[in-house]
PDB file of C-alpha atoms in Angstrom:
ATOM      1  CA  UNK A1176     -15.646 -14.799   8.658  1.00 51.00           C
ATOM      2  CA  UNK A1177     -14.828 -12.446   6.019  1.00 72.00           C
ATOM      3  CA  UNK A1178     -15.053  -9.512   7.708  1.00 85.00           C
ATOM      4  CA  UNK A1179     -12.634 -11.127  10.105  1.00 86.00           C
ATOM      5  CA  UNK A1180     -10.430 -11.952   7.423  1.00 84.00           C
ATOM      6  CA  UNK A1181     -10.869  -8.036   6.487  1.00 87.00           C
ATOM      7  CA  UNK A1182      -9.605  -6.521   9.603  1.00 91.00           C
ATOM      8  CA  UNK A1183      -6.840  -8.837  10.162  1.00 90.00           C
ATOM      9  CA  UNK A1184      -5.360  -7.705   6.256  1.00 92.00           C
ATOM     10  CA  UNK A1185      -6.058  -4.197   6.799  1.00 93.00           C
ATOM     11  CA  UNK A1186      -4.322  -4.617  10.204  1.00 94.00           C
ATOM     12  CA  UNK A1187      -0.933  -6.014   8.480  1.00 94.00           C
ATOM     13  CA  UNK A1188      -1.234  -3.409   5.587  1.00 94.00           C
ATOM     14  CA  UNK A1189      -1.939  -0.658   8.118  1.00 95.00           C
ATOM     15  CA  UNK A1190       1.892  -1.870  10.270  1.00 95.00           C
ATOM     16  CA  UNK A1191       3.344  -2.021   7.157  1.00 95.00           C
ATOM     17  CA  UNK A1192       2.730   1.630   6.218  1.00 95.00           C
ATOM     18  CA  UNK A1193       3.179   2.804   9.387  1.00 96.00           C
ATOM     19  CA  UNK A1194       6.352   1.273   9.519  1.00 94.00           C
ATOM     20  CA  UNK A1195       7.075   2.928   6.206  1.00 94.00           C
ATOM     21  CA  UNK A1196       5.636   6.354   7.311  1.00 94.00           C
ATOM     22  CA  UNK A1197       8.069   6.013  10.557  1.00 94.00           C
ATOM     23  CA  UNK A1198      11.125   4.834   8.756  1.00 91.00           C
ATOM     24  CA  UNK A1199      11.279   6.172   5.396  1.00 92.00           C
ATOM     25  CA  UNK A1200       8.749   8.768   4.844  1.00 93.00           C
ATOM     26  CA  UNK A1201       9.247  10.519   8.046  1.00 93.00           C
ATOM     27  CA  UNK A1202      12.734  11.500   7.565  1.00 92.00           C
ATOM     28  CA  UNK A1203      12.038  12.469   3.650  1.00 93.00           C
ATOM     29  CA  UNK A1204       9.348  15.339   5.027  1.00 95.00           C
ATOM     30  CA  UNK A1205      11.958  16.081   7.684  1.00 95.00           C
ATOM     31  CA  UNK A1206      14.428  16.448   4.576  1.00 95.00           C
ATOM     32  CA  UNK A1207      11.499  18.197   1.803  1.00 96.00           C
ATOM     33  CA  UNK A1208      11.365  21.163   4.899  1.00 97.00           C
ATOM     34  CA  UNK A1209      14.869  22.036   5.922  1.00 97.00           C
ATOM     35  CA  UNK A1210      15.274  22.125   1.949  1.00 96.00           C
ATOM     36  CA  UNK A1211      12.724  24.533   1.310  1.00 97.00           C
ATOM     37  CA  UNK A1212      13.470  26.513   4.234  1.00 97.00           C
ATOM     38  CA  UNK A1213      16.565  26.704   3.116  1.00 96.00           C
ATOM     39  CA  UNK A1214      15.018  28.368  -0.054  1.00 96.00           C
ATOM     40  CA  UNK A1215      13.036  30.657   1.904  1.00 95.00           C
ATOM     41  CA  UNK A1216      16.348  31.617   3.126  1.00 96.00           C
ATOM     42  CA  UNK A1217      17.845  32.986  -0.005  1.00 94.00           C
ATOM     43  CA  UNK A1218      17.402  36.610   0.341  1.00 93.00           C
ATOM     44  CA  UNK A1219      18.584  37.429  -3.735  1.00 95.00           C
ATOM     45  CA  UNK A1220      16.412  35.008  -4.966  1.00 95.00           C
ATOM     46  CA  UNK A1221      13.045  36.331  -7.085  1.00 95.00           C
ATOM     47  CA  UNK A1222       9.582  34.215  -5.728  1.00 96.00           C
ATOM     48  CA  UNK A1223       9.811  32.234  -8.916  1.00 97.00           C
ATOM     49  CA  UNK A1224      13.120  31.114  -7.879  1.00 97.00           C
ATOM     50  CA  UNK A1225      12.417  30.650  -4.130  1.00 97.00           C
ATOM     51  CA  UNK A1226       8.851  28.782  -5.771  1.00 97.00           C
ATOM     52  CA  UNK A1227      11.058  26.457  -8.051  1.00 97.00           C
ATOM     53  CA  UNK A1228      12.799  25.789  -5.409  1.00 97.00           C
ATOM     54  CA  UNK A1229      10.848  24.898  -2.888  1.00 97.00           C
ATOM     55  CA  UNK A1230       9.010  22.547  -5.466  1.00 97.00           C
ATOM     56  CA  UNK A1231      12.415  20.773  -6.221  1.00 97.00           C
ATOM     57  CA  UNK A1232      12.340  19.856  -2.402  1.00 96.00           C
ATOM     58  CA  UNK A1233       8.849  18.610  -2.484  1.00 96.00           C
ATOM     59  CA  UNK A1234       9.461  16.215  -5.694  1.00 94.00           C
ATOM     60  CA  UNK A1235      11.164  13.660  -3.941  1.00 93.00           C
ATOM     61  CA  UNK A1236       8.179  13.022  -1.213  1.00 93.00           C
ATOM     62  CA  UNK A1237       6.057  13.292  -3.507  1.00 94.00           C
ATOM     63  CA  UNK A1238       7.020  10.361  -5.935  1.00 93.00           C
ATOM     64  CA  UNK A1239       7.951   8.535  -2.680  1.00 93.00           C
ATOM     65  CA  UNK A1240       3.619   8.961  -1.820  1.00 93.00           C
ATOM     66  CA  UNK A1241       3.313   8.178  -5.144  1.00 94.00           C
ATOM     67  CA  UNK A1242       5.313   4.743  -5.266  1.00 94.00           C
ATOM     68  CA  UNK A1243       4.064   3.493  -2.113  1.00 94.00           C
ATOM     69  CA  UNK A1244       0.131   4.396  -3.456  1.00 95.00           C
ATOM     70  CA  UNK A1245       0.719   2.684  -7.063  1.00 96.00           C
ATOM     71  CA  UNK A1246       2.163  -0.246  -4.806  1.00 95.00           C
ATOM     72  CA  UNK A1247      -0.642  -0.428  -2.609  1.00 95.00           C
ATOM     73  CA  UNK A1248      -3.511  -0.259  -5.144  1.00 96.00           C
ATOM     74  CA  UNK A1249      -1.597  -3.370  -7.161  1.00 96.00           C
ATOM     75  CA  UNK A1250      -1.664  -5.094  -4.076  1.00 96.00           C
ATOM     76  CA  UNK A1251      -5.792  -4.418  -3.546  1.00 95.00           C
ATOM     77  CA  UNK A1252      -6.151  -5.294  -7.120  1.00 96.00           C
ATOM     78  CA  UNK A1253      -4.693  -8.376  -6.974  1.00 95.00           C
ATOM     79  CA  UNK A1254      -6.266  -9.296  -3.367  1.00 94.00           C
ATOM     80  CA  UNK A1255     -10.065  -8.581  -5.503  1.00 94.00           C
ATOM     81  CA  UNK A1256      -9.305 -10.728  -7.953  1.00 96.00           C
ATOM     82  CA  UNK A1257      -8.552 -13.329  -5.729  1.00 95.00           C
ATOM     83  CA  UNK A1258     -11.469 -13.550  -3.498  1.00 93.00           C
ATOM     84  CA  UNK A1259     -13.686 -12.156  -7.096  1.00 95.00           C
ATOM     85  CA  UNK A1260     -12.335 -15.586  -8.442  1.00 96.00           C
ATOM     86  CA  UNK A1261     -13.228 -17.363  -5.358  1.00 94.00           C
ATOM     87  CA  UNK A1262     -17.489 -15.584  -5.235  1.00 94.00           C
ATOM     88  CA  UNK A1263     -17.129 -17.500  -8.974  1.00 95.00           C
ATOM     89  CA  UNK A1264     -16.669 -20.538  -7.920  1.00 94.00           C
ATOM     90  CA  UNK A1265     -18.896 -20.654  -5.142  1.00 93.00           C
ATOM     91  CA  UNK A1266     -21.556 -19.295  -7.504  1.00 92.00           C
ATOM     92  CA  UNK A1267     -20.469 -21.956  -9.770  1.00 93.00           C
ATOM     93  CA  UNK A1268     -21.085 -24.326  -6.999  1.00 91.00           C
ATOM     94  CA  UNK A1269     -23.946 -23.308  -6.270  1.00 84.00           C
ATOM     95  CA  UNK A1270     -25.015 -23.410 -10.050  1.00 89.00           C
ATOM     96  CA  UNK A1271     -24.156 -26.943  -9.799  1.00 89.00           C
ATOM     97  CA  UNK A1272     -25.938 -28.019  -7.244  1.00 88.00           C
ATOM     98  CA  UNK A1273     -23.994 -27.653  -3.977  1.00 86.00           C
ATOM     99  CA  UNK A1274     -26.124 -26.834  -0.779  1.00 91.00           C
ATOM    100  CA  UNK A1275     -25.750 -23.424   0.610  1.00 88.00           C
ATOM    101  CA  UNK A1276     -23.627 -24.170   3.474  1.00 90.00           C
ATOM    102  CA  UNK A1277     -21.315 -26.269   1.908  1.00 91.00           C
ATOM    103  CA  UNK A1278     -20.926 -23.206  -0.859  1.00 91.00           C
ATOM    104  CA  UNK A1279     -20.599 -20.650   1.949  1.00 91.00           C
ATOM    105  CA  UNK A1280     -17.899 -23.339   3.765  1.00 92.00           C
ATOM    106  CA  UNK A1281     -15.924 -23.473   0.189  1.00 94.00           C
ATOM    107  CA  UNK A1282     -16.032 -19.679  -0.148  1.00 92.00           C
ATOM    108  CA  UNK A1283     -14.723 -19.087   3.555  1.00 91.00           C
ATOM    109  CA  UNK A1284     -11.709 -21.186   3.160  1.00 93.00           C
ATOM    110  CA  UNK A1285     -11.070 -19.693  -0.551  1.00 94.00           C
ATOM    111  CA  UNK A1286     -11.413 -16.421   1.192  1.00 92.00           C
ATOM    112  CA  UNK A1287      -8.919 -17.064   3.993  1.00 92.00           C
ATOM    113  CA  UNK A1288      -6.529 -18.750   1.594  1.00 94.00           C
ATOM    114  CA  UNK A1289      -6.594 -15.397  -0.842  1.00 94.00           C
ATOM    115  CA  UNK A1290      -5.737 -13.121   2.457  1.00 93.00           C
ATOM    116  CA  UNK A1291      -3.074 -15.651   3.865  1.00 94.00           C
ATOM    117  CA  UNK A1292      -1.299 -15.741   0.087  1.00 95.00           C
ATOM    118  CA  UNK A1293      -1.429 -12.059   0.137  1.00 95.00           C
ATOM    119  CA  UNK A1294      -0.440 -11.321   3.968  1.00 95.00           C
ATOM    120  CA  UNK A1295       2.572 -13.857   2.723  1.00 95.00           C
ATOM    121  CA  UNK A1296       3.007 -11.241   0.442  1.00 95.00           C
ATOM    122  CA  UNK A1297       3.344  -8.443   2.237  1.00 96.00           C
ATOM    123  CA  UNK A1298       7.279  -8.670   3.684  1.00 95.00           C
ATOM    124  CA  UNK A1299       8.660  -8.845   0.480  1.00 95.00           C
ATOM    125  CA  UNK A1300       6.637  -5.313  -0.404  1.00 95.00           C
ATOM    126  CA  UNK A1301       8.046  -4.444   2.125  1.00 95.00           C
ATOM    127  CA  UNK A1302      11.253  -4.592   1.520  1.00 94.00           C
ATOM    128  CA  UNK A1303      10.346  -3.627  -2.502  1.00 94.00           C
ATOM    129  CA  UNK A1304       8.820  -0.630  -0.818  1.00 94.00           C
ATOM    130  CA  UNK A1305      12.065   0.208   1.550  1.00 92.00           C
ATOM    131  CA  UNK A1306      14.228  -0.358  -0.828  1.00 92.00           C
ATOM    132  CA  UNK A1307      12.930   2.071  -3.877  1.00 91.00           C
ATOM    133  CA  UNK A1308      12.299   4.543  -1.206  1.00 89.00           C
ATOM    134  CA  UNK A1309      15.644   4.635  -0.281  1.00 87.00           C
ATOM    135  CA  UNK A1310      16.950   4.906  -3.728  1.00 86.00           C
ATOM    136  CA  UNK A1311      14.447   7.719  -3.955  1.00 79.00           C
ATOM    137  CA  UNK A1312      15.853  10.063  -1.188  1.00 72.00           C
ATOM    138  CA  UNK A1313      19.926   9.762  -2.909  1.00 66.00           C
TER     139      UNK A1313
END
């Protein structure tokens, strides 16, 4: 059941940065190299000029990767602490006397609730994620 649970959040995580990569990120690389061929371009420019450039056109991709990565490992965070809240209480459970399979019934649904709160989640990042890249490329 978990493992089920697993695939079907890394599936929504993996559309969501695909969508990202396709929409957003896509057209910033597209950008980051017509800019720095553009500095290749300028014949009276030293290297260290042509290199400064070139790493002016790479900063905005960059903290674009880097937004969407911070994002990303909040969200993981805050999915293990869910379902690291929910082992507790079934080894609490447990602990207390509950039989196995009601435990392991108790930490299933805890489990599924944890990945449905946090695919419920995932729009809005979305959007979060859209929006603060496109602020990003201006």
């Amino acid at each position: 059941m978990a493992e089920e649970q697993q695939r079907r959040m890394e599936g929504a995580v993996d559309q969501m940065v695909k969508g990202l990569e396709r929409e957003q990120i896509r057209k910033m690389q597209g950008k980051m190299f017509r800019c720095s061929a553009d500095c290749c371009d300028n014949e009276t420019a030293s290297m260290q000029q042509v290199h400064n450039c070139i790493e002016r056109c790479h900063a905005p991709l960059a903290q674009a990767q880097s937004i969407v990565t911070s994002e990303l490992e909040r969200f993981q965070d805050r999915l293990s602490r869910c379902t690291m809240n929910c082992n507790d209480k079934a080894r609490d459970a447990f602990d207390a006397g509950s039989k196995e399979p009601q435990v392991k019934r108790q930490l299933e649904t805890c489990i599924s609730q944890c990945v449905d709160d946090h695919m419920n989640l995932i729009p809005s990042m979305t959007r979060k994620l859209k929006e603060t890249l496109i602020t990003t490329t201006k």
